[in-house]
mmCIF file of C-alpha atoms and ligand atoms in Angstrom:
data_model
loop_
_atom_site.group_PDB
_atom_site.id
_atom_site.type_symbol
_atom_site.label_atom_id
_atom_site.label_comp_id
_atom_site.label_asym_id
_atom_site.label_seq_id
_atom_site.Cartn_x
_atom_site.Cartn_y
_atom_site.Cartn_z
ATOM 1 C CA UNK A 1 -35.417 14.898 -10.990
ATOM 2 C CA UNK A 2 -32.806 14.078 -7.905
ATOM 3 C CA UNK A 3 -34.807 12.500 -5.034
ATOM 4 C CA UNK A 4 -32.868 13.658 -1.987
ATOM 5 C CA UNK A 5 -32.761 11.618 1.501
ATOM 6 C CA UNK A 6 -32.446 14.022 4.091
ATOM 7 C CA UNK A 7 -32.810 15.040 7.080
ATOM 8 C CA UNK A 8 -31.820 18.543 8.580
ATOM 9 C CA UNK A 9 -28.551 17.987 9.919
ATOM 10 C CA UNK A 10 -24.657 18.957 8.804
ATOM 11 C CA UNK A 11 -24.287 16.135 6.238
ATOM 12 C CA UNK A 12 -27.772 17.248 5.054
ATOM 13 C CA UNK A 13 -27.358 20.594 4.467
ATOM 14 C CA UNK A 14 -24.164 20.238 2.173
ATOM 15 C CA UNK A 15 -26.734 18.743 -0.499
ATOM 16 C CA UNK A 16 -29.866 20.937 -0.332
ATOM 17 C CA UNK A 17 -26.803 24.074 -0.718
ATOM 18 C CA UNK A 18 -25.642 22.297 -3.373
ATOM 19 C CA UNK A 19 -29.212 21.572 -4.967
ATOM 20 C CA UNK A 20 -30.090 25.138 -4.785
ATOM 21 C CA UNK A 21 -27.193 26.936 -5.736
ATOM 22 C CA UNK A 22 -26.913 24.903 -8.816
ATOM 23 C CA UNK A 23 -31.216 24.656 -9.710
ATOM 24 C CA UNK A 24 -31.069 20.836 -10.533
ATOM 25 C CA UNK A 25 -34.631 20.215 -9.780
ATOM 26 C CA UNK A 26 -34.943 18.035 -6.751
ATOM 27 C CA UNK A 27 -37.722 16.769 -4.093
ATOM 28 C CA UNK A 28 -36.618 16.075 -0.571
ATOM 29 C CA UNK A 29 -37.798 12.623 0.778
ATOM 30 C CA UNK A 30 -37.043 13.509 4.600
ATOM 31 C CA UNK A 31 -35.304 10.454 6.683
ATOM 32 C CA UNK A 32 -36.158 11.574 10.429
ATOM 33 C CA UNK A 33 -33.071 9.647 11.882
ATOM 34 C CA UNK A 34 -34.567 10.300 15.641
ATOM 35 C CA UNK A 35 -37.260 8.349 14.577
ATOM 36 C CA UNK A 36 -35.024 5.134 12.499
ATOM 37 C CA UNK A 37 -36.252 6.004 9.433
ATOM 38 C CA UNK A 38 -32.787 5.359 8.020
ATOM 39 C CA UNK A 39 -33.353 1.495 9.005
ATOM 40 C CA UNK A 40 -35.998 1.153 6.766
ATOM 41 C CA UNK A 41 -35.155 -1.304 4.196
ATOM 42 C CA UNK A 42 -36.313 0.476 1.312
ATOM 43 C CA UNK A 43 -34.014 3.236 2.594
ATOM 44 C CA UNK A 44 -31.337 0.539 3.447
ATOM 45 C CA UNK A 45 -31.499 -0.656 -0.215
ATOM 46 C CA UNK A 46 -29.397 1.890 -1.459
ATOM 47 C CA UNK A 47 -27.921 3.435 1.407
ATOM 48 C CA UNK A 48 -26.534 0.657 3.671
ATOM 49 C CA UNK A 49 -24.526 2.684 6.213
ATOM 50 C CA UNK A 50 -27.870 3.838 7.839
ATOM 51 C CA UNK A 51 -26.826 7.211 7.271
ATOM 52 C CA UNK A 52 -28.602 9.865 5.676
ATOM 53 C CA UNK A 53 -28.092 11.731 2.905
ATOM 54 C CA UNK A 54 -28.593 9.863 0.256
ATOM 55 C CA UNK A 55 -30.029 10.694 -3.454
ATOM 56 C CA UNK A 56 -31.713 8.574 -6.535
ATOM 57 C CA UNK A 57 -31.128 10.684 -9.784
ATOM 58 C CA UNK A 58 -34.270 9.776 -11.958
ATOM 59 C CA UNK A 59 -33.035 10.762 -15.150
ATOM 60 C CA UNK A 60 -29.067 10.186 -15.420
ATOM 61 C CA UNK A 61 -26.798 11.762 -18.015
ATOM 62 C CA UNK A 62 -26.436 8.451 -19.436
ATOM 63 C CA UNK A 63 -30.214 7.581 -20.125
ATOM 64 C CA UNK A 64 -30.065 4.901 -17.873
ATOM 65 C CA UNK A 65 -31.277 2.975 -14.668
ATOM 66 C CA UNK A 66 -32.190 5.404 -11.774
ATOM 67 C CA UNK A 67 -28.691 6.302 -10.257
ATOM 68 C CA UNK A 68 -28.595 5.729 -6.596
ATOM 69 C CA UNK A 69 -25.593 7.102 -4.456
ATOM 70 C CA UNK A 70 -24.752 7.362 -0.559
ATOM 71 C CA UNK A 71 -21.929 9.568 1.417
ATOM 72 C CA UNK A 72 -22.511 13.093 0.917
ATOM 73 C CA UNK A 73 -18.863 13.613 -0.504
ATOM 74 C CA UNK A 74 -19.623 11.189 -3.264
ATOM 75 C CA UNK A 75 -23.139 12.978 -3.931
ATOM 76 C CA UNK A 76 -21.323 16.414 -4.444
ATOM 77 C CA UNK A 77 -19.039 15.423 -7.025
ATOM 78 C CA UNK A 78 -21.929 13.598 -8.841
ATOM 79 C CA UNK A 79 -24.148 16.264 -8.718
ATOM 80 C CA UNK A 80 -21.355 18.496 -9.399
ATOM 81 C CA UNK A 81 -20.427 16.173 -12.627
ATOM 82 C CA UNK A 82 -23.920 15.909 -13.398
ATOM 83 C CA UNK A 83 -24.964 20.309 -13.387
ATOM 84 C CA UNK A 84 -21.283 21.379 -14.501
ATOM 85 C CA UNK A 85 -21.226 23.516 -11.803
ATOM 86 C CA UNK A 86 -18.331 24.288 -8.772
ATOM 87 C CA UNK A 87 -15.918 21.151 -9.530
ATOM 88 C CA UNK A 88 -13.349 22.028 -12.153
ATOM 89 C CA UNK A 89 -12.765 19.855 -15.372
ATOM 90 C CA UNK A 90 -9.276 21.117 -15.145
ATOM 91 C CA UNK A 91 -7.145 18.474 -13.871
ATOM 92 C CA UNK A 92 -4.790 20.867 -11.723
ATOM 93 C CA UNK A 93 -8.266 22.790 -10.521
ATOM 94 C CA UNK A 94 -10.388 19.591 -9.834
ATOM 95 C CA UNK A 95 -8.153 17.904 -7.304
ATOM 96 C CA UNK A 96 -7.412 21.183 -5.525
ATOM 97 C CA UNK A 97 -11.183 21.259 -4.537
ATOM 98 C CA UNK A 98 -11.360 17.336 -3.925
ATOM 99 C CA UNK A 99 -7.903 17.163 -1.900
ATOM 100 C CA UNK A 100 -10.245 19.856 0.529
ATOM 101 C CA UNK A 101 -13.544 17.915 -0.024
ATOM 102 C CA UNK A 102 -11.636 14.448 1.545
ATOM 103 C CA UNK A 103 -9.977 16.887 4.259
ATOM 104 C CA UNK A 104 -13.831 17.757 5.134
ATOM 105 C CA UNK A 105 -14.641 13.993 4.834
ATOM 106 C CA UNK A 106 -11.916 12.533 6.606
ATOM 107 C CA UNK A 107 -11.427 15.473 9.148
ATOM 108 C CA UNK A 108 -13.310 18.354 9.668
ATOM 109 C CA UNK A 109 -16.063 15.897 9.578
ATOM 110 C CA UNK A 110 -16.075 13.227 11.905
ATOM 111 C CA UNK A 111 -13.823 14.929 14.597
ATOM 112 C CA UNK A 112 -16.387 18.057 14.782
ATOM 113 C CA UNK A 113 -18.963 15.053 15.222
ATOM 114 C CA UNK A 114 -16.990 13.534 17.635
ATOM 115 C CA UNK A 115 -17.016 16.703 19.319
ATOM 116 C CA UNK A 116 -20.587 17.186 19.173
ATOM 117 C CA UNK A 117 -21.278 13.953 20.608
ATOM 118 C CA UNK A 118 -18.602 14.015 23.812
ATOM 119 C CA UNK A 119 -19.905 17.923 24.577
ATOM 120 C CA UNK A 120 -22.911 17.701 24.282
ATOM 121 C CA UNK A 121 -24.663 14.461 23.803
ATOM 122 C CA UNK A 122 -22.611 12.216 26.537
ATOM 123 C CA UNK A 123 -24.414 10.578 29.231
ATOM 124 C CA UNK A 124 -21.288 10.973 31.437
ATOM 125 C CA UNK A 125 -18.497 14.094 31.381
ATOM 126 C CA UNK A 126 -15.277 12.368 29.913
ATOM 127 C CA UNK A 127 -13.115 15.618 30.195
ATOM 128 C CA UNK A 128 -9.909 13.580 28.116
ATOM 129 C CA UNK A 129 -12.443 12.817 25.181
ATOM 130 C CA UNK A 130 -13.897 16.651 25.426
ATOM 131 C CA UNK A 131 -10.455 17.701 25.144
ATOM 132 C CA UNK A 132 -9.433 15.836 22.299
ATOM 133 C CA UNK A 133 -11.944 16.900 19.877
ATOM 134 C CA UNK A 134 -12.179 20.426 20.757
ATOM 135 C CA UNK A 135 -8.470 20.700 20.314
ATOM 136 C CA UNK A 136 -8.844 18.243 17.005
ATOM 137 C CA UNK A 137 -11.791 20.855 15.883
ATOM 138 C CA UNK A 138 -9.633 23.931 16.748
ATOM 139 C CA UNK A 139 -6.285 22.467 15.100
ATOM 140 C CA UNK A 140 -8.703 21.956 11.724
ATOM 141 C CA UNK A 141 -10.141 26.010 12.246
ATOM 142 C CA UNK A 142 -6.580 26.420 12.140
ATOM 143 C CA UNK A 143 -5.668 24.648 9.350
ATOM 144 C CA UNK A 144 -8.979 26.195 6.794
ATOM 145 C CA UNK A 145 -8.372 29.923 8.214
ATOM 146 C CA UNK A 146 -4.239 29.534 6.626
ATOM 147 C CA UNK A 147 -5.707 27.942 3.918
ATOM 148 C CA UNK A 148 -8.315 31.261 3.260
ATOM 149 C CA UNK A 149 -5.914 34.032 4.485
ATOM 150 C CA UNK A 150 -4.889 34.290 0.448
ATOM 151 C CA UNK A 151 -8.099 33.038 -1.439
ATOM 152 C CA UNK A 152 -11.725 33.888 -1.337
ATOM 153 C CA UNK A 153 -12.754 30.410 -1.079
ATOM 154 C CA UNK A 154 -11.522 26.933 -0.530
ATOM 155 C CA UNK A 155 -10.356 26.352 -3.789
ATOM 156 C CA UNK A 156 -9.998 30.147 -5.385
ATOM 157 C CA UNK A 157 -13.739 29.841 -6.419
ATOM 158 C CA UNK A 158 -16.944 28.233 -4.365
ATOM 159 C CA UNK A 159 -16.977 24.667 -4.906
ATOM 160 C CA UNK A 160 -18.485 21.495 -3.226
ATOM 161 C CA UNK A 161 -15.385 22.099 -1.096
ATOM 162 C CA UNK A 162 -16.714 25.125 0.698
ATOM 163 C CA UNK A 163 -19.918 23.674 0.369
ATOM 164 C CA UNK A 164 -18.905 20.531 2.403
ATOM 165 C CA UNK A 165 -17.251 22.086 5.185
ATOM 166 C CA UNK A 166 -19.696 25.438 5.918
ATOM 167 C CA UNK A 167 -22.500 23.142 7.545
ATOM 168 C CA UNK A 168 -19.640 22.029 10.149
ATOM 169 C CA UNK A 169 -18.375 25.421 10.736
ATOM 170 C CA UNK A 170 -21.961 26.350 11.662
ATOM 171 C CA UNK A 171 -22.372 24.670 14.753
ATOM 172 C CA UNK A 172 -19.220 26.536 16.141
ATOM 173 C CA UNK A 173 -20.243 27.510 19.185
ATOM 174 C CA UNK A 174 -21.352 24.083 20.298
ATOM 175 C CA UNK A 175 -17.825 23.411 18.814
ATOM 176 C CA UNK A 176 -16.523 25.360 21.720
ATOM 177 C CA UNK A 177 -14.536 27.388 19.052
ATOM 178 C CA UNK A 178 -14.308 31.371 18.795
ATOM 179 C CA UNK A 179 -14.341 32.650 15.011
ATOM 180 C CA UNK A 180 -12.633 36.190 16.055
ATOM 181 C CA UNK A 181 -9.563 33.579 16.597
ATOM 182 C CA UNK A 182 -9.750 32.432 12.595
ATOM 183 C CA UNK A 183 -10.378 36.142 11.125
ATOM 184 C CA UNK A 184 -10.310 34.191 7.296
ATOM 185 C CA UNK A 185 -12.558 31.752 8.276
ATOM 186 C CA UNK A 186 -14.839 33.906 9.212
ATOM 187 C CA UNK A 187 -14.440 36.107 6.344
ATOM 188 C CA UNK A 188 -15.101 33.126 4.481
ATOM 189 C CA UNK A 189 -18.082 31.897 6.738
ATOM 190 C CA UNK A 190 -19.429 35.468 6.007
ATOM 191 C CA UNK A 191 -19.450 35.079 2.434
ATOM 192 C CA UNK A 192 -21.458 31.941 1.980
ATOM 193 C CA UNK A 193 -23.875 32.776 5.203
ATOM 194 C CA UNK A 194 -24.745 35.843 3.102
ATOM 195 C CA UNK A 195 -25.624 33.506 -0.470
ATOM 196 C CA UNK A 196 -29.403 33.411 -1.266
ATOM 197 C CA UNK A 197 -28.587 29.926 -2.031
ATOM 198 C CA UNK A 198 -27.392 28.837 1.476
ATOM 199 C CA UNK A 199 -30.585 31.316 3.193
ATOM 200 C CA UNK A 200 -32.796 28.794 0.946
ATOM 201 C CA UNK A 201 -31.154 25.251 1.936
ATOM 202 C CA UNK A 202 -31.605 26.508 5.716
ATOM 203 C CA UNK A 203 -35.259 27.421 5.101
ATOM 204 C CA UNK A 204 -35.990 25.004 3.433
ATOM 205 C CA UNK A 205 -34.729 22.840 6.818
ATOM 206 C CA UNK A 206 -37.332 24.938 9.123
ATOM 207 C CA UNK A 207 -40.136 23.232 6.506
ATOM 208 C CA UNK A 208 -38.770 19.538 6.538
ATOM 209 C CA UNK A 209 -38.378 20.077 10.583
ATOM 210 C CA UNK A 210 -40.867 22.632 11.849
ATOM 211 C CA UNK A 211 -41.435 21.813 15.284
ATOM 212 C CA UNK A 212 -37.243 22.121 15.526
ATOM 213 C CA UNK A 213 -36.962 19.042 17.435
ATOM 214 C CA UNK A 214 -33.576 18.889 18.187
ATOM 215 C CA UNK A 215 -32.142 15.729 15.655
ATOM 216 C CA UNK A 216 -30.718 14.419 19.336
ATOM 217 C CA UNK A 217 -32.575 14.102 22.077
ATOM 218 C CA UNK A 218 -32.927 11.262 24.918
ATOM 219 C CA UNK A 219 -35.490 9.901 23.178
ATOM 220 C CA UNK A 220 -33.937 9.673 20.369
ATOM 221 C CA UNK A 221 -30.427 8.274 21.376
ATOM 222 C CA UNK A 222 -31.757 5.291 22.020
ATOM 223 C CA UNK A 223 -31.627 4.976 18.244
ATOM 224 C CA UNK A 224 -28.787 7.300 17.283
ATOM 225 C CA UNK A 225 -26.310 6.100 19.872
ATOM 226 C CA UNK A 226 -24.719 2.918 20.882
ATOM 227 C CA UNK A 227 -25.751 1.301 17.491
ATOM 228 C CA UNK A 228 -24.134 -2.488 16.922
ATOM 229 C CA UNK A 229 -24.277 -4.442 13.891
ATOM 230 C CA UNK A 230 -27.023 -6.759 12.551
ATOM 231 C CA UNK A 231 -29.655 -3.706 12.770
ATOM 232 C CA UNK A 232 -29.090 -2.710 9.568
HETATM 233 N N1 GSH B 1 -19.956 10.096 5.969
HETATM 234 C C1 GSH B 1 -21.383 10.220 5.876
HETATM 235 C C2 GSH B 1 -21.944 10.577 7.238
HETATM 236 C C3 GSH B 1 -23.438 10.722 7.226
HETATM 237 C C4 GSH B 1 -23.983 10.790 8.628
HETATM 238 O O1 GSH B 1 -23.277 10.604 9.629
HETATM 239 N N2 GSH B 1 -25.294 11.059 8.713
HETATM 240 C C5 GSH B 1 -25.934 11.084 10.004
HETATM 241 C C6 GSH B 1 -26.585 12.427 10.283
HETATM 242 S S1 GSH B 1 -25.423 13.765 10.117
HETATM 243 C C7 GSH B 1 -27.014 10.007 10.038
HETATM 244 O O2 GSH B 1 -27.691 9.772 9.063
HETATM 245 N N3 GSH B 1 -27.173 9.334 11.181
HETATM 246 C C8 GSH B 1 -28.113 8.288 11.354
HETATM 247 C C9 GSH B 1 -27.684 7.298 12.394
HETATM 248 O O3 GSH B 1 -26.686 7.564 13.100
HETATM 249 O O4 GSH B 1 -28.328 6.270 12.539
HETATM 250 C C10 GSH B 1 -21.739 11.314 4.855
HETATM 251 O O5 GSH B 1 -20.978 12.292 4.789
HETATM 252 O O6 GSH B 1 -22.731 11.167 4.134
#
């Protein structure tokens, strides 16, 4: 049984797609980050970043201790390693999905977040900031729709690649981006809206969240935003 941190945001929903494409049996242990559940210490214990998701595998290949593991990128390749499902064992295969997996990580990621946060979330209207990450966000649209124009997916089949970057595409609107400009991307974005897998992972975050507060609110910056260290 995989416990599963989460709460019903981007980083989130890479896992439960993961989780229920692949039928490892999992429970969701919800971490409502606009309330600071993620500085609880029991929480902290194993995921010190104060960042949700996080997971605690019960029963590991191995027979071992409980396996605990933080940063959603690191999750999908163990879970992926652990089912035998959508990362490669081929050398030449496997790092064509994880070169895209750290591109989503280390890109798509954090500047769509950045994005979200200076177009939406900003107390003040810092018009170089909002430029820079829309353009950032556009330039990596850009960059995935080449990257699709000759494949079905990310990596020629669905992998954790496809399945960390969808979740950041969703939000395109607030993204300020326009899909009819990336005609493979959304092809692509098509494709895995339309998986019974993905309909279940974003069901499944109507149940953990029903009321639909939004994740940010002004409430809840206070705790989101603005964070130092020592809290944690
Ligand atoms: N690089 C991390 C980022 C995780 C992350 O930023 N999680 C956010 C929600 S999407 C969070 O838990 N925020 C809590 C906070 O800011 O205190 C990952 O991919 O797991």
């Amino acid at each position: 049984m995989i416990d599963l941190y989460y709460w019903t945001t981007p980083n989130g929903h890479k896992i439960t797609m993961f989780l229920e494409e692949s039928g490892l049996p999992y429970k969701i242990v919800p971490v409502n980050i606009s309330k600071g559940d993620q500085f609880k210490p029991e929480f902290l214990a194993f995921s010190p970043n104060n960042r949700m998701p996080a997971i605690i595998d019960q029963a590991p290949k191995d027979g071992g201790e409980p396996v605990k593991i933080f940063e959603s990128g690191a999750i999908l390749i163990y879970l992926a390693e652990k089912a035998g499902k959508f990362l490669p064992t081929d050398m030449r295969k496997r790092f064509d999905v994880l070169q895209w997996l750290m591109w989503q990580m280390g890109g798509l990621g954090p500047m769509a977040g950045q994005n979200h946060h200076f177009v939406q979330y900003a107390p003040e209207r810092i018009p170089y900031a909002m430029e820079r990450y829309v353009k950032e966000t556009n330039r990596l649209y850009g960059v995935l729709n080449k990257r699709l124009a000759d494949r079905e997916f990310i990596a020629g089949e669905y992998s954790i690649a496809d399945m960390a970057c969808y979740p950041w595409i969703v939000p395109y609107k607030n993204q300020q981006q326009n899909l009819d400009d990336f005609p493979h991307l959304k092809r692509w974005f098509e494709a895995i809206y339309a998986r019974p897998a993905t309909a279940r992972a974003y069901k499944l975050a109507k149940q953990v969240n029903p009321d639909k507060t939004p994740t940010v609110n002004e409430e809840s910056k206070k705790i989101l935003f603005g964070q130092v260290a020592g809290k944690n």
